């Protein structure tokens, strides 16, 4: 197991380098951030040259990349063009996004797994069919449509929630946005749980558990669920990546000043240090989450052993 | 009388229509006695056992009639909670494929100990100690170290021993073994059967041994019930059945056993296939495959179980001819 983890960590290095270099190329090489900074008026050549020198923009791309990565490992993500250190932006944005993601994952676990278990145990009944149709509808409708609709009705028409989230991004305000963010994954979790439960409920070991004279509750929780939830838990782990991507849309709808919001602003204003910095951290989170999922898999299913 | 099954009927609702998997089966098991239930796949032998155990998938399955009396009380009319307490405690079951019948993500110690935790309210430590005892009882080497292993870490024979240990845990009066050795190598089969036989004698349990293997039956059974298309076609004490079968189907089965002294000859199989249980032929269900079939066999009513000797019965109009040949 230890050797497996080390190997996986080593494998992350080329993935990390490749992913960040691509981002770096796209952001730095394909647009001139200094020109963008000055907008339509065009910069004064001396100032522009000074800025280029300050941000190493006068050097070849590979050199820029190495210099940038070197600084990152000392914890210096550079400064945004407005003079604020990128790490400060991250310090504000990541906790808010983390809260949003937490709300979304709680919805997925509570609602998704509950619905999945109920429908899986009652396959073919009317409740099962209705939930199945509903999940299809949710998957088919884009997040921004559902999000803005709900925002309009709950926030504007009924006034139950604030249509926009405050810069602090408190939990209370993030409940509806978190639900919106979770919806598509929620639908997948429901379907995955349902299939898994329905498959396992006919398994021999469940029949054995019944034949042992165990109470129905124990058969379901200890024997059936323990097995059925293995794919669901690993899906939830991998879903962190999906939620990060989805958060860009959701945060934009509800004006949540999290990672997605900062990234969006950064891209709009060609604020390269912000964009690259945030993406580097996201890539890291994604890689670590994936490793965690694989390790979790071995914990949940004793038949899987990594060597 | 330990167990008395009377006129049991089980149906399954399928896409092909109503399947009559068990069609009026009756048998009895005494304490300490072994009843072998013999039959091809789909003859209803396992479904009968599942009905006794109360683990038929419902829907699509349904018990359509009959009685299952265990120590005088009808299990089929018992309340669900009462029935649950009988399961595993007074009547236990051993399944065919231990690898799929044991829970893959729980240790064998947990699965064995669960019997004591649920039925006896034992503590965790107590359950573990009893689990180790049980594993030693079925002669699993290094039981203390292996109690925390998972089913996939054991060999097939060892897994089946754990299955047996689990059934034995609460010293039930009746054990139903559904093809307990089918999934094992021949050498391991003998070991497992010997163990089961020994433990049964020791605890004086009733045993229902479901199998399609005539070789397994001969050594351990007292009484045999041969099933065909959801019915019992012949019952007899084991040695009499081998010596002089009273039903052409039994006879066919016995003749199809490969024999060492007939080396090189062709295997004598029963021609044809068992009937589709949604469309069981009129008259004797075996008549399309039977060499003795005559007009009376193709007509209802079906042949009843004729008493053909002490403790013997055969559902064939021509049992005399069959036995006399």
XYZ file of C-alpha atoms in Angstrom:
632
model
C 0.000 0.000 0.000
C 2.787 2.429 0.944
C 4.643 1.693 -2.271
C 1.465 2.135 -4.243
C 0.891 5.573 -2.752
C 4.459 6.610 -3.533
C 4.130 5.383 -7.099
C 0.861 7.247 -7.517
C 2.368 10.416 -6.070
C 5.285 10.146 -8.505
C 2.872 9.607 -11.392
C 1.188 12.857 -10.422
C 4.308 14.868 -11.241
C 4.176 14.561 -15.049
C 0.384 15.049 -15.013
C 0.771 18.134 -12.876
C 3.561 19.562 -15.039
C 1.706 18.810 -18.272
C -1.592 20.281 -17.105
C -0.073 23.441 -15.688
C 2.162 23.983 -18.712
C -0.826 23.780 -21.047
C -2.743 26.296 -18.986
C 0.327 28.489 -18.840
C 0.736 28.324 -22.610
C -2.891 29.139 -23.271
C -3.055 32.068 -20.926
C 0.374 33.606 -21.404
C 1.270 32.801 -24.974
C -2.045 33.334 -26.697
C -2.857 36.805 -25.423
C -0.905 39.814 -24.368
C -1.911 40.524 -20.797
C -0.224 43.907 -20.755
C -2.190 45.176 -23.745
C -5.345 43.797 -22.173
C -4.564 45.609 -18.970
C -4.623 48.967 -20.663
C -7.729 48.320 -22.722
C -8.504 50.374 -25.835
C -6.177 53.285 -25.143
C -3.025 51.232 -25.599
C -0.158 51.393 -23.132
C 2.663 53.858 -23.024
C 5.634 51.827 -24.436
C 7.924 52.507 -21.474
C 5.359 51.441 -18.881
C 4.497 48.386 -20.940
C 8.136 47.392 -21.164
C 8.581 47.871 -17.417
C 5.539 45.727 -16.716
C 6.741 43.058 -19.122
C 10.075 42.965 -17.371
C 8.432 42.811 -13.948
C 6.259 39.834 -14.891
C 9.048 38.177 -16.915
C 6.933 38.576 -20.042
C 9.970 39.525 -22.123
C 11.517 36.073 -21.750
C 10.717 32.906 -23.811
C 7.671 30.949 -22.679
C 9.540 27.948 -21.252
C 11.663 30.283 -19.156
C 8.572 32.103 -17.958
C 7.046 28.779 -16.998
C 10.101 27.626 -15.061
C 10.405 30.940 -13.259
C 6.704 30.842 -12.409
C 6.754 27.256 -11.137
C 9.875 27.960 -9.151
C 8.132 30.795 -7.366
C 5.018 28.701 -6.751
C 7.002 26.188 -4.762
C 8.099 28.960 -2.425
C 4.441 29.853 -1.946
C 4.568 32.928 -4.187
C 1.745 32.852 -6.689
C 2.586 36.355 -7.893
C 0.353 39.398 -7.782
C -2.759 40.114 -9.742
C -2.458 43.190 -11.977
C -4.376 45.191 -9.404
C -1.488 44.674 -7.039
C -3.188 42.192 -4.712
C -1.243 38.966 -4.077
C -2.958 36.000 -5.756
C -2.665 34.065 -2.490
C -4.898 36.678 -0.827
C -7.542 36.160 -3.514
C -7.288 32.411 -2.962
C -7.555 32.828 0.799
C -10.868 34.564 0.289
C -12.240 32.482 -2.578
C -11.402 28.902 -1.570
C -13.234 28.830 1.795
C -16.404 30.100 0.120
C -16.196 27.511 -2.660
C -15.371 24.816 -0.138
C -18.533 25.691 1.785
C -20.560 25.628 -1.419
C -19.121 22.259 -2.367
C -19.781 20.903 1.122
C -23.439 21.933 0.881
C -23.651 20.248 -2.534
C -22.050 17.020 -1.321
C -24.321 16.881 1.734
C -27.318 17.157 -0.613
C -25.909 14.398 -2.809
C -25.369 12.090 0.138
C -28.600 12.749 2.017
C -31.003 13.084 -0.903
C -29.235 11.055 -3.582
C -28.431 7.993 -1.530
C -31.796 7.975 0.257
C -33.718 8.215 -3.012
C -31.437 5.643 -4.608
C -31.903 3.124 -1.808
C -35.677 3.562 -1.719
C -36.085 3.222 -5.479
C -33.559 0.385 -5.665
C -35.549 -1.615 -3.132
C -38.800 -0.889 -4.985
C -37.673 -1.353 -8.528
C -40.471 -1.124 -11.049
C -42.990 0.501 -8.696
C -44.520 3.898 -9.476
C -42.249 5.764 -7.044
C -39.211 4.268 -8.729
C -40.443 5.263 -12.180
C -41.281 8.824 -11.121
C -37.873 9.363 -9.520
C -36.188 7.888 -12.580
C -38.020 10.275 -14.901
C -37.242 13.173 -12.595
C -33.520 12.397 -12.629
C -33.597 12.339 -16.434
C -35.260 15.758 -16.489
C -32.682 17.152 -14.080
C -29.805 15.743 -16.098
C -31.273 17.126 -19.332
C -31.836 20.710 -18.164
C -28.676 22.850 -18.088
C -27.656 24.164 -14.693
C -27.926 27.812 -15.706
C -31.565 27.365 -16.736
C -32.579 25.667 -13.493
C -30.373 27.998 -11.480
C -31.721 31.258 -12.859
C -35.307 29.963 -12.742
C -35.029 28.996 -9.103
C -33.222 32.230 -8.339
C -36.034 34.191 -9.947
C -38.883 32.408 -8.176
C -37.355 31.852 -4.738
C -35.361 35.076 -4.684
C -37.426 37.610 -6.601
C -41.046 36.393 -6.739
C -41.386 34.789 -3.304
C -38.499 36.570 -1.594
C -37.555 33.478 0.397
C -33.839 33.856 -0.302
C -31.494 36.638 -1.309
C -31.036 36.379 -5.067
C -27.363 37.282 -4.634
C -24.979 35.869 -2.051
C -22.982 38.327 0.091
C -19.167 38.464 -0.318
C -18.804 36.509 2.930
C -20.691 33.529 1.466
C -22.339 32.247 4.641
C -23.701 28.680 4.844
C -27.268 29.911 5.191
C -27.026 31.760 1.881
C -25.377 28.830 0.121
C -28.173 26.283 0.635
C -30.078 27.010 -2.574
C -26.923 27.550 -4.709
C -25.485 24.351 -3.223
C -28.627 22.461 -4.198
C -28.410 23.840 -7.736
C -24.743 22.912 -7.952
C -25.461 19.400 -6.718
C -28.530 18.681 -8.883
C -26.908 16.919 -11.835
C -24.571 14.900 -9.620
C -27.489 14.263 -7.291
C -29.384 12.698 -10.161
C -26.400 10.521 -11.035
C -25.895 9.471 -7.413
C -29.573 8.501 -7.213
C -29.379 6.407 -10.358
C -26.081 4.818 -9.420
C -27.317 3.929 -5.925
C -30.568 2.593 -7.321
C -28.837 0.324 -9.837
C -26.311 -0.870 -7.292
C -28.941 -1.632 -4.646
C -31.261 -3.326 -7.126
C -28.385 -5.493 -8.334
C -27.173 -6.440 -4.868
C -30.613 -7.095 -3.399
C -30.751 -10.312 -5.424
C -27.212 -11.307 -4.480
C -26.571 -14.642 -2.827
C -25.027 -13.094 0.262
C -28.209 -11.080 0.912
C -30.194 -14.306 0.723
C -27.711 -15.817 3.177
C -28.211 -12.879 5.522
C -31.977 -13.448 5.413
C -31.509 -17.178 5.944
C -29.422 -16.391 9.019
C -32.548 -14.896 10.556
C -31.197 -11.354 10.695
C -33.776 -8.579 11.105
C -34.627 -6.864 7.839
C -32.975 -3.614 8.935
C -29.695 -5.322 9.618
C -29.829 -7.174 6.310
C -30.338 -3.887 4.479
C -27.843 -1.702 6.331
C -25.031 -4.090 7.237
C -25.110 -6.404 4.275
C -26.851 -4.760 1.348
C -25.813 -1.123 1.750
C -22.265 -1.868 2.799
C -21.782 -3.472 -0.618
C -24.026 -1.253 -2.708
C -22.433 2.010 -1.641
C -18.898 1.141 -2.756
C -19.352 2.531 -6.299
C -21.359 5.462 -4.931
C -18.652 6.558 -2.510
C -16.020 6.424 -5.214
C -18.286 8.401 -7.516
C -18.700 11.066 -4.833
C -14.925 11.347 -4.549
C -14.442 11.744 -8.271
C -17.348 14.169 -8.353
C -15.302 16.805 -6.544
C -13.832 17.611 -9.958
C -17.288 17.956 -11.504
C -18.420 20.204 -8.707
C -15.418 22.472 -9.190
C -16.253 22.857 -12.873
C -19.950 23.321 -12.163
C -19.209 25.905 -9.512
C -18.096 28.392 -12.186
C -21.656 28.534 -13.546
C -23.406 28.388 -10.185
C -21.189 31.001 -8.583
C -21.788 33.289 -11.546
C -25.584 32.956 -11.229
C -25.711 33.726 -7.532
C -22.794 36.133 -7.506
C -20.849 33.984 -5.066
C -17.298 35.285 -4.784
C -15.611 31.907 -4.754
C -13.096 30.177 -6.978
C -15.360 30.038 -10.011
C -16.136 33.717 -9.722
C -12.466 34.703 -9.418
C -11.521 32.483 -12.340
C -14.275 33.967 -14.466
C -13.198 37.507 -13.619
C -9.584 36.584 -14.245
C -10.338 35.188 -17.676
C -12.495 38.189 -18.622
C -9.745 40.624 -17.686
C -6.896 38.422 -18.923
C -5.587 38.522 -15.399
C -3.027 35.827 -16.047
C -1.445 35.291 -12.603
C -4.907 34.819 -11.109
C -6.053 32.348 -13.755
C -2.895 30.263 -13.774
C -2.579 30.316 -9.994
C -6.138 29.165 -9.389
C -5.959 26.480 -12.031
C -2.699 25.136 -10.605
C -4.359 24.713 -7.220
C -7.464 23.151 -8.801
C -5.312 20.652 -10.707
C -3.629 19.701 -7.437
C -6.955 19.262 -5.652
C -8.259 17.161 -8.509
C -5.197 14.893 -8.520
C -5.261 14.413 -4.766
C -9.005 13.737 -4.771
C -8.495 11.035 -7.383
C -5.742 9.398 -5.380
C -7.933 9.527 -2.303
C -10.781 7.841 -4.186
C -8.534 4.992 -5.285
C -7.275 4.481 -1.758
C -10.799 4.679 -0.380
C -11.819 1.978 -2.813
C -9.333 -0.429 -1.277
C -10.558 0.429 2.206
C -14.193 -0.194 1.254
C -13.632 -3.349 -0.752
C -11.190 -5.760 0.893
C -10.898 -7.723 -2.351
C -8.920 -4.861 -3.853
C -5.289 -4.729 -2.815
C -2.714 -2.367 -4.274
C 0.853 -3.508 -4.485
C -41.644 -35.729 13.651
C -39.118 -32.937 13.153
C -40.301 -31.591 9.819
C -43.348 -32.420 7.811
C -43.951 -30.814 4.440
C -47.457 -31.478 3.206
C -48.767 -30.795 -0.299
C -46.534 -27.750 -0.762
C -47.161 -25.611 -3.842
C -44.975 -22.732 -4.998
C -45.626 -20.557 -8.036
C -43.588 -17.901 -9.791
C -45.054 -15.127 -11.902
C -42.794 -14.792 -14.941
C -42.985 -13.359 -18.432
C -43.826 -16.830 -19.736
C -46.802 -16.950 -17.402
C -47.357 -18.718 -14.127
C -44.622 -21.227 -13.418
C -45.497 -24.022 -11.033
C -42.118 -24.724 -9.541
C -43.355 -26.936 -6.719
C -46.528 -28.865 -7.241
C -47.791 -30.724 -4.216
C -44.626 -31.944 -2.547
C -44.804 -33.873 0.716
C -41.956 -35.267 2.756
C -40.900 -35.786 6.341
C -37.605 -35.605 8.183
C -36.971 -37.160 11.585
C -34.406 -35.939 14.097
C -30.986 -37.298 13.216
C -32.177 -38.456 9.814
C -30.827 -37.434 6.421
C -33.244 -36.960 3.580
C -31.647 -36.564 0.181
C -33.686 -34.649 -2.359
C -32.538 -35.625 -5.799
C -33.362 -34.060 -9.110
C -32.183 -32.203 -12.204
C -31.963 -28.416 -12.355
C -35.454 -26.963 -12.364
C -37.045 -29.956 -10.680
C -38.101 -27.753 -7.764
C -35.753 -29.230 -5.183
C -34.156 -25.919 -4.217
C -37.409 -23.994 -4.292
C -38.949 -26.493 -1.882
C -36.057 -25.916 0.487
C -36.355 -22.154 0.150
C -40.039 -22.398 0.985
C -39.207 -24.368 4.129
C -36.604 -21.757 4.974
C -38.953 -18.882 4.164
C -36.568 -17.141 1.772
C -38.478 -17.277 -1.505
C -38.222 -14.010 -3.448
C -41.699 -12.615 -3.287
C -42.663 -11.281 -5.741
C -42.310 -13.090 -8.150
C -42.596 -16.186 -5.938
C -45.670 -17.187 -3.954
C -46.527 -20.123 -1.766
C -49.826 -21.262 -3.231
C -50.713 -23.899 -0.694
C -49.671 -26.594 1.688
C -48.153 -26.822 5.127
C -44.624 -26.844 6.509
C -44.813 -28.218 10.042
C -41.666 -27.857 12.088
C -41.891 -29.540 15.501
C -45.644 -29.523 15.056
C -46.063 -25.817 14.230
C -46.923 -24.572 10.753
C -44.155 -22.227 9.628
C -46.238 -20.824 6.782
C -48.856 -19.290 9.091
C -46.346 -17.973 11.613
C -45.901 -14.223 12.076
C -42.914 -12.825 10.190
C -40.975 -11.918 13.321
C -41.519 -15.364 14.846
C -40.460 -16.981 11.599
C -37.297 -14.904 11.498
C -36.305 -16.207 14.933
C -36.621 -19.776 13.695
C -34.416 -19.053 10.686
C -30.746 -19.566 11.369
C -31.507 -20.590 14.942
C -33.658 -23.748 14.683
C -33.403 -24.312 10.915
C -30.222 -23.320 9.111
C -29.195 -23.475 5.492
C -25.930 -24.211 3.701
C -25.708 -22.746 0.225
C -24.045 -24.055 -2.860
C -21.430 -21.471 -3.731
C -19.850 -20.157 -0.550
C -17.908 -17.472 -2.402
C -21.058 -15.667 -3.472
C -23.112 -16.726 -0.455
C -20.734 -15.092 2.001
C -20.602 -11.317 2.160
C -17.415 -10.236 0.359
C -16.772 -7.105 2.428
C -17.235 -8.527 5.930
C -14.727 -10.739 7.741
C -15.682 -14.361 8.299
C -15.392 -13.709 12.028
C -18.013 -10.979 11.781
C -20.331 -13.131 9.706
C -20.038 -16.086 12.074
C -20.260 -13.942 15.198
C -23.348 -12.211 13.840
C -25.361 -15.358 14.594
C -24.595 -15.029 18.313
C -24.946 -11.259 18.324
C -28.403 -11.289 16.754
C -29.955 -14.469 18.116
C -28.237 -14.633 21.509
C -27.429 -11.002 22.228
C -23.744 -11.832 22.662
C -21.150 -9.103 23.110
C -18.621 -8.354 20.403
C -15.795 -10.142 22.216
C -17.982 -13.123 23.057
C -19.160 -13.419 19.441
C -15.565 -13.361 18.252
C -14.558 -16.086 20.685
C -17.488 -18.244 19.560
C -16.583 -17.613 15.919
C -13.057 -18.917 16.547
C -14.490 -21.971 18.339
C -16.736 -22.666 15.371
C -13.881 -22.358 12.905
C -11.887 -24.837 14.968
C -14.942 -27.086 15.101
C -14.995 -27.341 11.299
C -11.202 -27.819 11.353
C -9.999 -24.599 9.793
C -6.294 -24.372 10.571
C -5.029 -21.336 12.508
C -8.575 -20.199 13.271
C -7.382 -17.499 15.673
C -5.328 -15.777 12.990
C -7.838 -16.282 10.221
C -10.927 -15.010 12.017
C -10.321 -11.524 10.636
C -9.804 -12.679 7.058
C -12.311 -12.092 4.302
C -14.067 -14.877 2.391
C -11.954 -14.403 -0.751
C -8.814 -15.164 1.238
C -9.924 -18.757 1.839
C -9.828 -21.739 -0.508
C -13.107 -23.136 -1.823
C -13.148 -26.015 0.634
C -12.343 -23.760 3.592
C -15.070 -21.340 2.546
C -17.613 -24.146 2.452
C -16.457 -25.145 5.941
C -17.184 -21.618 7.093
C -20.630 -21.894 5.519
C -21.152 -25.111 7.471
C -19.866 -23.511 10.666
C -22.332 -20.672 10.195
C -25.240 -23.074 9.797
C -24.063 -25.037 12.813
C -23.518 -21.983 15.017
C -26.674 -22.148 17.095
C -26.974 -25.942 16.951
C -30.190 -26.034 14.943
C -32.507 -29.048 14.869
C -32.586 -29.025 11.060
C -30.023 -28.146 8.432
C -30.849 -27.752 4.775
C -27.808 -28.184 2.560
C -28.433 -27.009 -1.006
C -25.839 -28.735 -3.178
C -23.131 -28.129 -0.581
C -20.338 -29.735 -2.577
C -21.216 -28.906 -6.186
C -18.798 -25.990 -6.410
C -15.855 -27.957 -4.991
C -13.108 -30.202 -6.351
C -13.858 -33.901 -6.085
C -11.275 -34.558 -3.348
C -12.514 -31.608 -1.307
C -16.130 -32.729 -1.876
C -15.480 -35.914 0.058
C -13.853 -34.067 2.948
C -16.705 -31.593 3.232
C -19.358 -34.337 3.021
C -17.582 -36.370 5.691
C -17.432 -33.351 7.961
C -21.103 -32.611 7.455
C -22.008 -36.238 8.095
C -19.931 -36.365 11.268
C -21.352 -33.126 12.676
C -24.884 -34.194 11.880
C -24.432 -37.421 13.849
C -22.828 -35.580 16.735
C -25.602 -33.014 17.101
C -28.399 -35.414 16.025
C -29.711 -32.887 13.553
C -32.145 -33.552 10.771
C -30.510 -32.942 7.402
C -32.077 -32.244 4.055
C -29.427 -32.764 1.438
C -30.320 -31.329 -1.928
C -28.230 -32.651 -4.750
C -28.153 -33.946 -8.274
C -25.158 -36.117 -7.513
C -26.141 -39.722 -6.884
C -22.631 -40.482 -5.685
C -22.855 -38.000 -2.825
C -26.217 -39.389 -1.737
C -25.275 -43.031 -1.371
C -22.834 -42.554 1.474
C -24.804 -40.311 3.778
C -28.562 -40.379 3.150
C -31.155 -42.491 4.965
C -34.107 -41.658 2.785
C -34.258 -40.355 -0.787
C -36.911 -38.282 -2.507
C -36.539 -38.010 -6.265
C -38.142 -34.893 -7.764
C -39.236 -34.246 -11.312
C -41.072 -31.173 -12.661
C -42.015 -29.900 -9.212
C -43.225 -33.253 -7.882
C -41.836 -36.126 -5.939
C -41.831 -39.118 -8.255
C -40.269 -41.629 -5.928
C -39.296 -41.909 -2.272
C -37.462 -44.823 -0.754
C -34.835 -45.777 1.821
C -31.533 -45.165 0.115
C -30.300 -48.725 -0.442
C -33.609 -50.027 -1.699
C -33.798 -47.230 -4.216
C -30.356 -48.044 -5.564
C -31.113 -51.754 -5.699
C -34.555 -51.639 -7.203
C -35.854 -48.265 -8.431
C -39.634 -48.083 -8.742
C -39.850 -45.187 -11.184
C -38.467 -45.112 -14.731
C -36.956 -41.664 -14.076
C -34.968 -42.909 -11.080
C -33.924 -45.855 -13.134
C -32.750 -43.577 -15.913
C -30.760 -41.506 -13.446
C -29.053 -44.572 -11.995
C -28.215 -45.921 -15.422
C -26.684 -42.624 -16.463
C -23.969 -42.803 -13.789
C -20.643 -43.478 -15.478
C -19.250 -46.782 -14.239
C -15.652 -47.889 -14.046
C -16.491 -51.445 -15.143
C -18.140 -50.208 -18.340
C -15.082 -48.351 -19.541
C -15.169 -47.128 -23.116
C -18.900 -47.592 -23.530
C -21.237 -44.722 -24.281
C -22.867 -42.872 -21.388
C -26.535 -43.782 -21.116
C -28.290 -40.464 -20.777
C -32.022 -39.924 -20.391
C -33.230 -38.648 -23.746
C -34.988 -35.286 -23.977
C -35.124 -32.431 -21.515
C -37.168 -31.674 -18.397
C -40.400 -29.841 -19.266
C -40.914 -26.092 -19.167
C -42.598 -25.542 -15.806
C -45.033 -23.050 -17.327
C -46.295 -25.835 -19.638
C -46.076 -29.125 -17.804
C -47.445 -31.934 -20.032
C -50.743 -33.556 -19.134
C -50.711 -36.896 -17.380
C -47.370 -38.046 -16.037
C -44.933 -35.159 -16.596
C -42.208 -37.667 -17.425
C -44.105 -39.445 -20.202
C -42.414 -37.657 -23.154
C -39.065 -39.062 -22.025
C -40.223 -42.377 -20.635
C -39.501 -45.669 -22.434
C -42.527 -47.269 -20.734
C -45.017 -44.535 -21.648
C -48.440 -45.745 -22.788
C -51.760 -44.015 -23.441
C -52.755 -43.905 -19.789
C -49.574 -41.962 -19.001
C -50.545 -39.137 -21.358
C -53.920 -38.605 -19.748
C -54.975 -36.834 -16.592
C -55.232 -37.534 -13.745
C -51.532 -37.674 -13.111
C -50.301 -40.891 -11.540
C -50.628 -40.696 -7.753
C -47.862 -41.787 -5.387
C -48.496 -45.515 -5.203
C -47.339 -47.215 -2.081
C -44.927 -49.827 -3.419
C -43.417 -51.158 -0.212
C -42.742 -50.192 3.402
C -41.603 -46.558 3.357
C -41.588 -46.590 -0.422
C -43.733 -44.792 -2.960
C -43.621 -44.257 -6.708
C -45.666 -42.010 -8.971
C -45.696 -44.440 -11.883
C -48.637 -46.505 -13.160
C -46.150 -49.199 -14.091
C -44.074 -49.383 -10.950
C -44.423 -53.143 -10.858
C -42.905 -53.528 -14.316
C -40.170 -51.037 -13.438
C -39.221 -52.888 -10.293
C -39.614 -56.321 -11.818
C -37.360 -55.875 -14.809
